[in-house]
Tab-separated table of C-alpha atoms in Angstrom:
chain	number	residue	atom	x	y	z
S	17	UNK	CA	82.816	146.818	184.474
S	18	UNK	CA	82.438	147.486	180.559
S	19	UNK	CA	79.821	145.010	179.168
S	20	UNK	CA	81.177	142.317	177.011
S	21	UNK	CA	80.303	143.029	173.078
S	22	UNK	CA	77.854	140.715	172.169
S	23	UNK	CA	78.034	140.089	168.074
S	24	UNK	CA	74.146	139.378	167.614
S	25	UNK	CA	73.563	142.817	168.810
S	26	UNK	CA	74.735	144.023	165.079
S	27	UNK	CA	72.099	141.776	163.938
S	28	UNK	CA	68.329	144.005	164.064
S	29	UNK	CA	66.481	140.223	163.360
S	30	UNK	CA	66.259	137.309	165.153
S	31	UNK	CA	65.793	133.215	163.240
S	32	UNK	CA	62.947	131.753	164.864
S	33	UNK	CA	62.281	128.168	164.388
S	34	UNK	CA	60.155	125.659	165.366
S	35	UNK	CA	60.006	121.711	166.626
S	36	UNK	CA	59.189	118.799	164.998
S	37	UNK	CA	58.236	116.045	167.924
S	38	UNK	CA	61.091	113.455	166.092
S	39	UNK	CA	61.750	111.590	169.151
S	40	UNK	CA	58.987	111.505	171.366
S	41	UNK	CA	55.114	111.645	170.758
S	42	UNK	CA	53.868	114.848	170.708
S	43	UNK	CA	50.716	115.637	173.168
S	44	UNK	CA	47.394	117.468	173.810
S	45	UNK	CA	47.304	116.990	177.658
S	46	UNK	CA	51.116	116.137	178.851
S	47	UNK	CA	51.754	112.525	179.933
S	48	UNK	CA	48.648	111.418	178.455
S	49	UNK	CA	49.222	109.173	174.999
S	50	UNK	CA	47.519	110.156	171.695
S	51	UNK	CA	47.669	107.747	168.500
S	52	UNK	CA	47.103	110.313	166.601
S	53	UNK	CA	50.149	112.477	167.829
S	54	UNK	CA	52.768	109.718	167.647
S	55	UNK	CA	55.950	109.997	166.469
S	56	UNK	CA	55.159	108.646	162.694
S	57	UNK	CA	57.096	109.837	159.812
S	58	UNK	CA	53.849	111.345	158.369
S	59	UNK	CA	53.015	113.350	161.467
S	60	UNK	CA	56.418	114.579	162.025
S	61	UNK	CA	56.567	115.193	157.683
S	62	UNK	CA	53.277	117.298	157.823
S	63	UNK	CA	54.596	119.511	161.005
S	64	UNK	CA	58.100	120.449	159.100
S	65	UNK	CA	55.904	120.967	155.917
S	66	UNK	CA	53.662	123.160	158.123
S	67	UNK	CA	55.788	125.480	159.455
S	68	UNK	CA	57.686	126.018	156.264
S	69	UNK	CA	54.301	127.381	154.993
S	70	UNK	CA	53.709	129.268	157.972
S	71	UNK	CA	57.098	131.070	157.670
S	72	UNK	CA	59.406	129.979	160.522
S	73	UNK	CA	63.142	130.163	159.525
S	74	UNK	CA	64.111	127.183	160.889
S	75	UNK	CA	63.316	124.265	162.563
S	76	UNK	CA	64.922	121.641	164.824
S	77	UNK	CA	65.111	117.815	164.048
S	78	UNK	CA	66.602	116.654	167.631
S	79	UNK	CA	68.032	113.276	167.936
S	80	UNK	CA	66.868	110.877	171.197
S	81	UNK	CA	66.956	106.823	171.921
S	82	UNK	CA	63.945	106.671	172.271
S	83	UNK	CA	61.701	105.648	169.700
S	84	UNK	CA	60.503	107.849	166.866
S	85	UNK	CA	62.427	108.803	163.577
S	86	UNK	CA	66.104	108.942	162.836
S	87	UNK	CA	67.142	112.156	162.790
S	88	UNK	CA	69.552	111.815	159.956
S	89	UNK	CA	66.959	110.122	157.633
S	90	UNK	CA	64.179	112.127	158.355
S	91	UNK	CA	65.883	115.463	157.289
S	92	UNK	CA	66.972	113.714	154.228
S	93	UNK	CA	63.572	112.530	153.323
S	94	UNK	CA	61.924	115.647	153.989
S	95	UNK	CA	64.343	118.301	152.547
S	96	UNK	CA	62.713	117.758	148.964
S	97	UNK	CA	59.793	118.957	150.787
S	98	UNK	CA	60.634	122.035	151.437
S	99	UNK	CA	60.403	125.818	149.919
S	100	UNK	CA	62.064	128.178	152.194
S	101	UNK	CA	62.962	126.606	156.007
S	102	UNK	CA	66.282	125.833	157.083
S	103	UNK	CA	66.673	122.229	159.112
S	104	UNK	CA	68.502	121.833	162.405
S	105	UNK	CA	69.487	118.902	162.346
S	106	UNK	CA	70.403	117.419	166.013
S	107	UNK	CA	74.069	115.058	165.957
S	108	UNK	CA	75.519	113.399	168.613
S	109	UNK	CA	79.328	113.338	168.591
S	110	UNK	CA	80.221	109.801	169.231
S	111	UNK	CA	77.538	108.266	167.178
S	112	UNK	CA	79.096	108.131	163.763
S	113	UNK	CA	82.331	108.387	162.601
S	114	UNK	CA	83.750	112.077	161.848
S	115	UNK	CA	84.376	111.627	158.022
S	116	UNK	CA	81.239	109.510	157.326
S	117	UNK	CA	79.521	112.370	159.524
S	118	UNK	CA	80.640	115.126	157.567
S	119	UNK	CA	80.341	113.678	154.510
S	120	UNK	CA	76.141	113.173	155.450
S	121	UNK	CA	75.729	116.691	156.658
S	122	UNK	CA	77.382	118.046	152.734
S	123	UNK	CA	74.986	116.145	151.336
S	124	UNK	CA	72.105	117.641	153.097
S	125	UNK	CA	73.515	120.930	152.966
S	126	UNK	CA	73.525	120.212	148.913
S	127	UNK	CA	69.643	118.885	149.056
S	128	UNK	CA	69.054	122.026	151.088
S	129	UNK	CA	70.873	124.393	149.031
S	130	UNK	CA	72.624	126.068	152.136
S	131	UNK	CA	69.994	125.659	154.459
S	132	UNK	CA	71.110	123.118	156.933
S	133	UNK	CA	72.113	124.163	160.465
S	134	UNK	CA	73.292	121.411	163.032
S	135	UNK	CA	72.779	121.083	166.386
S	136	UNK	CA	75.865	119.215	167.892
S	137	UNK	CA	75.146	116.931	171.307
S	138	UNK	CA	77.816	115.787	173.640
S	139	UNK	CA	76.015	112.798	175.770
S	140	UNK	CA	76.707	109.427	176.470
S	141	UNK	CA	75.652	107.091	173.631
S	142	UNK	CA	73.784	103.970	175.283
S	143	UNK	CA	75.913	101.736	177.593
S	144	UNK	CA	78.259	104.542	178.173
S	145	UNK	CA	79.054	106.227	181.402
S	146	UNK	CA	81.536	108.864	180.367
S	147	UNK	CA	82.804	111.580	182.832
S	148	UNK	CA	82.428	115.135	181.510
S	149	UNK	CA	85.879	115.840	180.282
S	150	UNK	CA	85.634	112.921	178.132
S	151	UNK	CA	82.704	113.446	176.631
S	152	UNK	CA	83.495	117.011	175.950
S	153	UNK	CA	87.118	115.658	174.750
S	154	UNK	CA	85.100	113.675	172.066
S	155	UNK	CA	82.787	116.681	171.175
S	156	UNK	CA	85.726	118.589	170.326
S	157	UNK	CA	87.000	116.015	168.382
S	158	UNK	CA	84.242	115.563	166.354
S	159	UNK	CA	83.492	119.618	165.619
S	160	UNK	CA	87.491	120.035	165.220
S	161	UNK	CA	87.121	116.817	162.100
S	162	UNK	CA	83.945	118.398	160.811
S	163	UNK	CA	86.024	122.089	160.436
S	164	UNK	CA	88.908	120.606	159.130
S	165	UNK	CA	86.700	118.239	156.369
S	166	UNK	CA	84.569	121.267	155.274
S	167	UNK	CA	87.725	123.718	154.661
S	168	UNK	CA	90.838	122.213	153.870
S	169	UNK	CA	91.986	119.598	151.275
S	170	UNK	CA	92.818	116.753	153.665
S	171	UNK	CA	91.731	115.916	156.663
S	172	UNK	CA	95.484	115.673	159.251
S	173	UNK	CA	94.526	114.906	162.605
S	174	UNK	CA	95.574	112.490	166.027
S	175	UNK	CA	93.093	112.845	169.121
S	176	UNK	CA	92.459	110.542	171.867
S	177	UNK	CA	89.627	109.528	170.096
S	178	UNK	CA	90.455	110.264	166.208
S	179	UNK	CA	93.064	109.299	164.012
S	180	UNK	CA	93.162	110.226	160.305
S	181	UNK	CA	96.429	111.132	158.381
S	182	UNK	CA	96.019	112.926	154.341
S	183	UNK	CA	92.259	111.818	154.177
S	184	UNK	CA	90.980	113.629	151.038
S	185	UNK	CA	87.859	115.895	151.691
S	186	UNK	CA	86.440	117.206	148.332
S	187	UNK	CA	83.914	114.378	147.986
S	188	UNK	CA	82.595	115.953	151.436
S	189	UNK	CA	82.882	119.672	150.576
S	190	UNK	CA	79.379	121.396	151.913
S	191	UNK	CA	77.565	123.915	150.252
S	192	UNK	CA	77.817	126.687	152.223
S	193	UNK	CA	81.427	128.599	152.271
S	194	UNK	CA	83.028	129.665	155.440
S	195	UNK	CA	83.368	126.995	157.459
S	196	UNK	CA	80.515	124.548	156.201
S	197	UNK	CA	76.958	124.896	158.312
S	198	UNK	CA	76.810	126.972	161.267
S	199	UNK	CA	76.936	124.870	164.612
S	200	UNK	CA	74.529	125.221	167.165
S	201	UNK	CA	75.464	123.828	170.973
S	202	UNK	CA	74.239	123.927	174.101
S	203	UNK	CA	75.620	122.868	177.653
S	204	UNK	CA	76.584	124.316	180.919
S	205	UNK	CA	79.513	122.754	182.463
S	206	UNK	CA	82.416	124.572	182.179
S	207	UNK	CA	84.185	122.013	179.575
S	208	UNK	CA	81.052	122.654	177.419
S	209	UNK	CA	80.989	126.176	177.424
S	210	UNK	CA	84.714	126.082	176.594
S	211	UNK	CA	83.909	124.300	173.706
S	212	UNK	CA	81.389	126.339	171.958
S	213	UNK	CA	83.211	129.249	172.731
S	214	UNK	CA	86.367	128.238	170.747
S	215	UNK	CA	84.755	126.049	167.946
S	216	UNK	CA	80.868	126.437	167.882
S	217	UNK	CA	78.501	129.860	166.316
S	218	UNK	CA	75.366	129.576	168.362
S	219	UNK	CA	75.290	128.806	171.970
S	220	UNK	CA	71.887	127.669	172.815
S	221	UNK	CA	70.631	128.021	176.478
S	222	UNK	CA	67.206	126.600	177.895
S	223	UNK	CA	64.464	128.519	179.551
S	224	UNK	CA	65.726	130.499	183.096
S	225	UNK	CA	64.926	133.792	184.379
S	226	UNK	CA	66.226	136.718	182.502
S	227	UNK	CA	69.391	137.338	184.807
S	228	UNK	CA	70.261	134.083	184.776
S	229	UNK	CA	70.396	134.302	180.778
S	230	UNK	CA	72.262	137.030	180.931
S	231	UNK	CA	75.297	135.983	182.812
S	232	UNK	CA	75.790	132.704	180.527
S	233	UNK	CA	75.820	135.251	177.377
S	234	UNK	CA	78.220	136.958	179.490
S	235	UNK	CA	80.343	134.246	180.071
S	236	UNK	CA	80.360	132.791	176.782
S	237	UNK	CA	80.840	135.815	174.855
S	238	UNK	CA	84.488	136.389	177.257
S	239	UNK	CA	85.583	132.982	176.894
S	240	UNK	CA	84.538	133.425	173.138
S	241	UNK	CA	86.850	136.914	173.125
S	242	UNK	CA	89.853	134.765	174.503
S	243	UNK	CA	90.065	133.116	171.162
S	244	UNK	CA	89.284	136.389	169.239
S	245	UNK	CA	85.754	134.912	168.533
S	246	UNK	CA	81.996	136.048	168.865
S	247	UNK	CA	79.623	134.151	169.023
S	248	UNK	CA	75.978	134.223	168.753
S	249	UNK	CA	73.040	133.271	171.707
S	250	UNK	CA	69.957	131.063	170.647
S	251	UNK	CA	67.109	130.330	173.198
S	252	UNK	CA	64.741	126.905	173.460
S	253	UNK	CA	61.915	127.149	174.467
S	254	UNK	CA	57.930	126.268	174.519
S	255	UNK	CA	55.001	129.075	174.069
S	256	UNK	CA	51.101	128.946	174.714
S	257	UNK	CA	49.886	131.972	172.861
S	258	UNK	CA	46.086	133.069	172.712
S	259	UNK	CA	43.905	135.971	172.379
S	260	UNK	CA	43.779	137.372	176.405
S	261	UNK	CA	46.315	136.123	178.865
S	262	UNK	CA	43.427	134.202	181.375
S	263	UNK	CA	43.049	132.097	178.290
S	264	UNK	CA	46.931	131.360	177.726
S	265	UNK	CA	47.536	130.332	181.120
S	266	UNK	CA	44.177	128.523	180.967
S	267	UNK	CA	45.641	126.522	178.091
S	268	UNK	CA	48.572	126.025	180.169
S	269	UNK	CA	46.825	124.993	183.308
S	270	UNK	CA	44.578	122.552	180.428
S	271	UNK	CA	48.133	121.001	179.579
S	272	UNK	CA	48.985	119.333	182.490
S	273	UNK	CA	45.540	118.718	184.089
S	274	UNK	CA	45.781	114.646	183.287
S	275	UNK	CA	49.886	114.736	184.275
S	276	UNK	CA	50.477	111.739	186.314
S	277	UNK	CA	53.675	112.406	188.770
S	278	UNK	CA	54.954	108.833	187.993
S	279	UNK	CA	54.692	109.006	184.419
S	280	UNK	CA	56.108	112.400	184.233
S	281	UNK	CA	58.872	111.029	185.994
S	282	UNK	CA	59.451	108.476	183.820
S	283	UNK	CA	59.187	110.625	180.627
S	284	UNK	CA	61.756	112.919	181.938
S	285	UNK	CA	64.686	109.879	183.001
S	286	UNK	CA	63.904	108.315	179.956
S	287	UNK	CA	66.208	110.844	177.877
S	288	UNK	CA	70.053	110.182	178.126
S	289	UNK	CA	70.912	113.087	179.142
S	290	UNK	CA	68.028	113.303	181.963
S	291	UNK	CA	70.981	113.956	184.626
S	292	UNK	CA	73.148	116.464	182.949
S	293	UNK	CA	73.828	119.783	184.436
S	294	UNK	CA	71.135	121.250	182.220
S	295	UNK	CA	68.326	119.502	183.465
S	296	UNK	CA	69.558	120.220	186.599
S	297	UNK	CA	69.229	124.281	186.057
S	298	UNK	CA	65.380	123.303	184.710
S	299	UNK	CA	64.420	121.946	188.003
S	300	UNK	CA	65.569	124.230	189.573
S	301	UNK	CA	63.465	126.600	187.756
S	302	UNK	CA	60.953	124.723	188.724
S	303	UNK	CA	61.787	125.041	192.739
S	304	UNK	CA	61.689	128.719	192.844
S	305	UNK	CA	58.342	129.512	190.520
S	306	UNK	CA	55.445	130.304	192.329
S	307	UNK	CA	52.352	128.635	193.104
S	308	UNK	CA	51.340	128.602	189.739
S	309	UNK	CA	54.795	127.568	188.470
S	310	UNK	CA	56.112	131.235	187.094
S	311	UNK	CA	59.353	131.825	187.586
S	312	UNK	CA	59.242	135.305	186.075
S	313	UNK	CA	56.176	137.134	184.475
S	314	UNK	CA	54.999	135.077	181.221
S	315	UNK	CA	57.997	131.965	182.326
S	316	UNK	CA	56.148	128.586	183.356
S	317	UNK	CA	57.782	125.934	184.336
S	318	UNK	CA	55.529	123.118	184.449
S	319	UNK	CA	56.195	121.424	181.074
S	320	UNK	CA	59.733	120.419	182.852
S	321	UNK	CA	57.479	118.140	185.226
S	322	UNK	CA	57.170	115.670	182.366
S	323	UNK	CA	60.151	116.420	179.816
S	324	UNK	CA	64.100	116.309	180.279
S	325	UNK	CA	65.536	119.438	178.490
S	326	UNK	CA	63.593	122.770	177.731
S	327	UNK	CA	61.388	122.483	180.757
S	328	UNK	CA	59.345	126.103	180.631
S	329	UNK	CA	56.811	127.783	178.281
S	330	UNK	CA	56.311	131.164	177.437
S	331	UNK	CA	52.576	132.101	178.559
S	332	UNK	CA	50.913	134.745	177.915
S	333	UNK	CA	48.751	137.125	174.885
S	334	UNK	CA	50.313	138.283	171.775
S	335	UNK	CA	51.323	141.361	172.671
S	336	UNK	CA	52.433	140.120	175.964
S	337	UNK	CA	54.459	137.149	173.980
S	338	UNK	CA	55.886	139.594	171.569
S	339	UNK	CA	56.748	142.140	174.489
S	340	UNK	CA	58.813	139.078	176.272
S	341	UNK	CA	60.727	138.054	173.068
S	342	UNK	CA	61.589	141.760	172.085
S	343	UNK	CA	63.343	141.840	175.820
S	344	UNK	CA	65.655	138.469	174.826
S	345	UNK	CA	66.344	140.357	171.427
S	346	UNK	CA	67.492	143.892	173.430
S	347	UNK	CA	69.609	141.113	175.696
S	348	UNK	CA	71.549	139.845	172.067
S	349	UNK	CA	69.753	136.458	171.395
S	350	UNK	CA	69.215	135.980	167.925
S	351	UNK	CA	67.921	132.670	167.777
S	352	UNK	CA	64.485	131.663	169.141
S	353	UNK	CA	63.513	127.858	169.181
S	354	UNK	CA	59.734	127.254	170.154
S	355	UNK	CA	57.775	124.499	170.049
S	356	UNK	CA	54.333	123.730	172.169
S	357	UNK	CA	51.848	121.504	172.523
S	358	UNK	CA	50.140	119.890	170.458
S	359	UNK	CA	53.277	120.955	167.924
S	360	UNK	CA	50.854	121.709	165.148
S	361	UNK	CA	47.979	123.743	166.901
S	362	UNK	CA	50.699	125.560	168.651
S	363	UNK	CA	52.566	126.543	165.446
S	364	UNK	CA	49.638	128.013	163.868
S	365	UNK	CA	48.883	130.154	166.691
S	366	UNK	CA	52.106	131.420	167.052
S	367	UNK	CA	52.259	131.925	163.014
S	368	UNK	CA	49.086	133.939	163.204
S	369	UNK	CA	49.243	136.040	166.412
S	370	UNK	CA	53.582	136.843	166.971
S	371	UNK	CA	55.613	135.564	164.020
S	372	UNK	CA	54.388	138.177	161.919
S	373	UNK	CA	55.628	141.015	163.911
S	374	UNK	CA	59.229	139.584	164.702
S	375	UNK	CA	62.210	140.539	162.279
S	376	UNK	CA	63.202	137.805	161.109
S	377	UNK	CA	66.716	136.767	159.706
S	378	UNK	CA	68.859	133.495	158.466
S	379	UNK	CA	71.767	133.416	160.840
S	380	UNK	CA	73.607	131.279	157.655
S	381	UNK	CA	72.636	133.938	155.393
S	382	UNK	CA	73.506	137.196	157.567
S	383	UNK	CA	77.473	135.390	158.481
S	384	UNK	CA	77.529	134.863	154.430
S	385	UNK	CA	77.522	131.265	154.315
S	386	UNK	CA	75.053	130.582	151.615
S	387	UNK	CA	76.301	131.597	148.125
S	388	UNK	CA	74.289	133.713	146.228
S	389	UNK	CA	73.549	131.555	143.126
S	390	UNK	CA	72.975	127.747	143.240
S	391	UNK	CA	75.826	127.522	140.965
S	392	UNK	CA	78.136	129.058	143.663
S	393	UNK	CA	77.900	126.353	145.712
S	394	UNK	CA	81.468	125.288	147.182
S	395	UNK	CA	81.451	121.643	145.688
């Protein structure tokens, strides 16, 4: 069978971002609460700030119900912050309405200057109990408004969800051509990954073994080639980087030495989307590591025993770290997402001993989105 072309393959570079803990307090040993590593807009301010100096291309602003800062907000505050780092900012479909939606994300594309990239969510918003189609059905929705709000003059549209009819769009315009900021979406049911592969830019996939990886690329970039699209891969997930490898998984083992089982149960069904599909895959993970919790040289799983989502860390020395993200770049991801605990120690580490040595590349930039003068800008 000929391998399906992969389009981040054309792309020698990879964007590798980091985490800010938005939604959630960050941690030194998992489970255990710090006061000094909540959630506060001045912790999560100084982490964004921090890897912008570092270097990292990007980083993600998630969105959550649980306490912590508004996603929204926060990357609206902080953008005049900023030198060189593009924000991923975190949506969920559902939560605001299309046009008011769009509308936000132009202005922060504006404040950013092109360098906003959103990560769009389907998941039940609190009180809800949708089935998967229609939560999907509302996803699409919502990207299908966004698209038609960031390229055409009106918006014309009747969905289950959405109605508009000749709903003017200039005052929403982005400033990034092409389509408006590139989306980034993750999911693994089958209406999910139909989704991204006819609307979306960058499917993101959580930590599994490399095979595993390989067939959702697979899959994705088919269903992507059924609409005449490509499509790029991203990949979240933790890393515990030091000097020698005993010391890395020491770190690791250091982690969760104080996790309590019933608190790391309760951190991971506090998300709402602790019982999607996803999650699912992570535990899995978790079922067929070793003693140790590996599931494949340098993959640990542990982290996943007290967090819904990204559930495994990459472990292991530089070299070794560097060796293990050059393999996902041969595969065609393009997109690296790490965070790690605590988020700042971990950032610095990774800054000094692997980020160096990656290419490194704005996805926005290398599709052409961002103009090249200020003054280019589409609105």
């Amino acid at each position: 069978m000929t391998p399906v072309p992969i389009r981040s393959l054309e792309l020698d570079a990879a964007e590798v971002a980091w985490f800010v803990p938005l939604c959630g307090d960050d941690f030194e040993f998992l489970g255990v609460a710090d006061p000094g590593l909540r959630s506060t807009w001045p912790y999560c301010r100084d982490v964004v700030t921090t890897a912008d100096r570092l270097g990292f291309g990007n980083i993600l602003c998630p969105s959550s119900y649980v306490y912590g800062q508004d996603t929204l907000s926060f990357c609206a505050a902080v953008a005049p912050l900023l030198r060189q780092i593009q924000l991923l900012a975190a949506v969920r479909c559902g939560e605001v309405q299309p046009l008011m939606l769009a509308r936000a994300l132009a202005t922060l594309d504006h404040m950013l200057e092109g360098r906003l990239t959103v990560n769009i969510i389907s998941s039940d918003l609190p009180g809800e109990q949708l089935a998967p189609g229609p939560r999907y059905a509302r996803s699409r929705e919502v990207v299908e408004i966004l698209r038609q709000v960031w390229t055409r003059e009106t918006v014309d549209f009747r969905g289950d969800f959405y109605r508009f009819e000749d709903v003017p769009t200039e005052p929403a315009r982005p400033y990034q051509r092409g389509g408006g900021p590139l989306l980034y979406f993750g999911g693994y049911s089958p209406e999910a990954k139909a989704l991204c592969a006819e609307h979306c830019d960058v499917y993101l996939m959580w930590p599994e073994t490399e095979d595993r990886l390989a067939k959702h690329m697979e899959e994705l970039s088919a269903l992507a080639a059924s609409h005449g699209r490509t499509i790029d891969f991203g990949l979240r997930v933790h890393v515990i980087v030091r000097e020698s490898e005993a010391e890395a998984r020491a770190a690791a083992r250091r982690l969760v030495s104080r996790l309590d089982d019933e608190i790391g149960r309760q951190l991971r069904e506090r998300a709402q989307d602790a019982t999607s599909l996803g999650v699912a895959k992570q535990a899995e993970m978790r079922q067929l590591s070793d003693d140790e919790g590996y599931a494949e040289p340098h993959l640990w799983t542990e982290i996943g025993r007290a967090r819904s989502g990204c559930g495994a860390a990459l472990v292991g020395d530089p070299d070794q770290i560097f060796a293990k993200l050059e393999r996902y770049r041969a595969m065609g991801i393009r997109a690296f997402i790490l965070s790690g605990y605590p988020a700042m120690t971990e950032c610095d580490l990774f800054a000094r001993h692997v980020l160096p040595r990656l290419p490194r590349a704005s996805l926005p930039r290398a599709q052409g989105r961002v103009p090249a003068r200020p003054d280019e800008g589409s609105a």
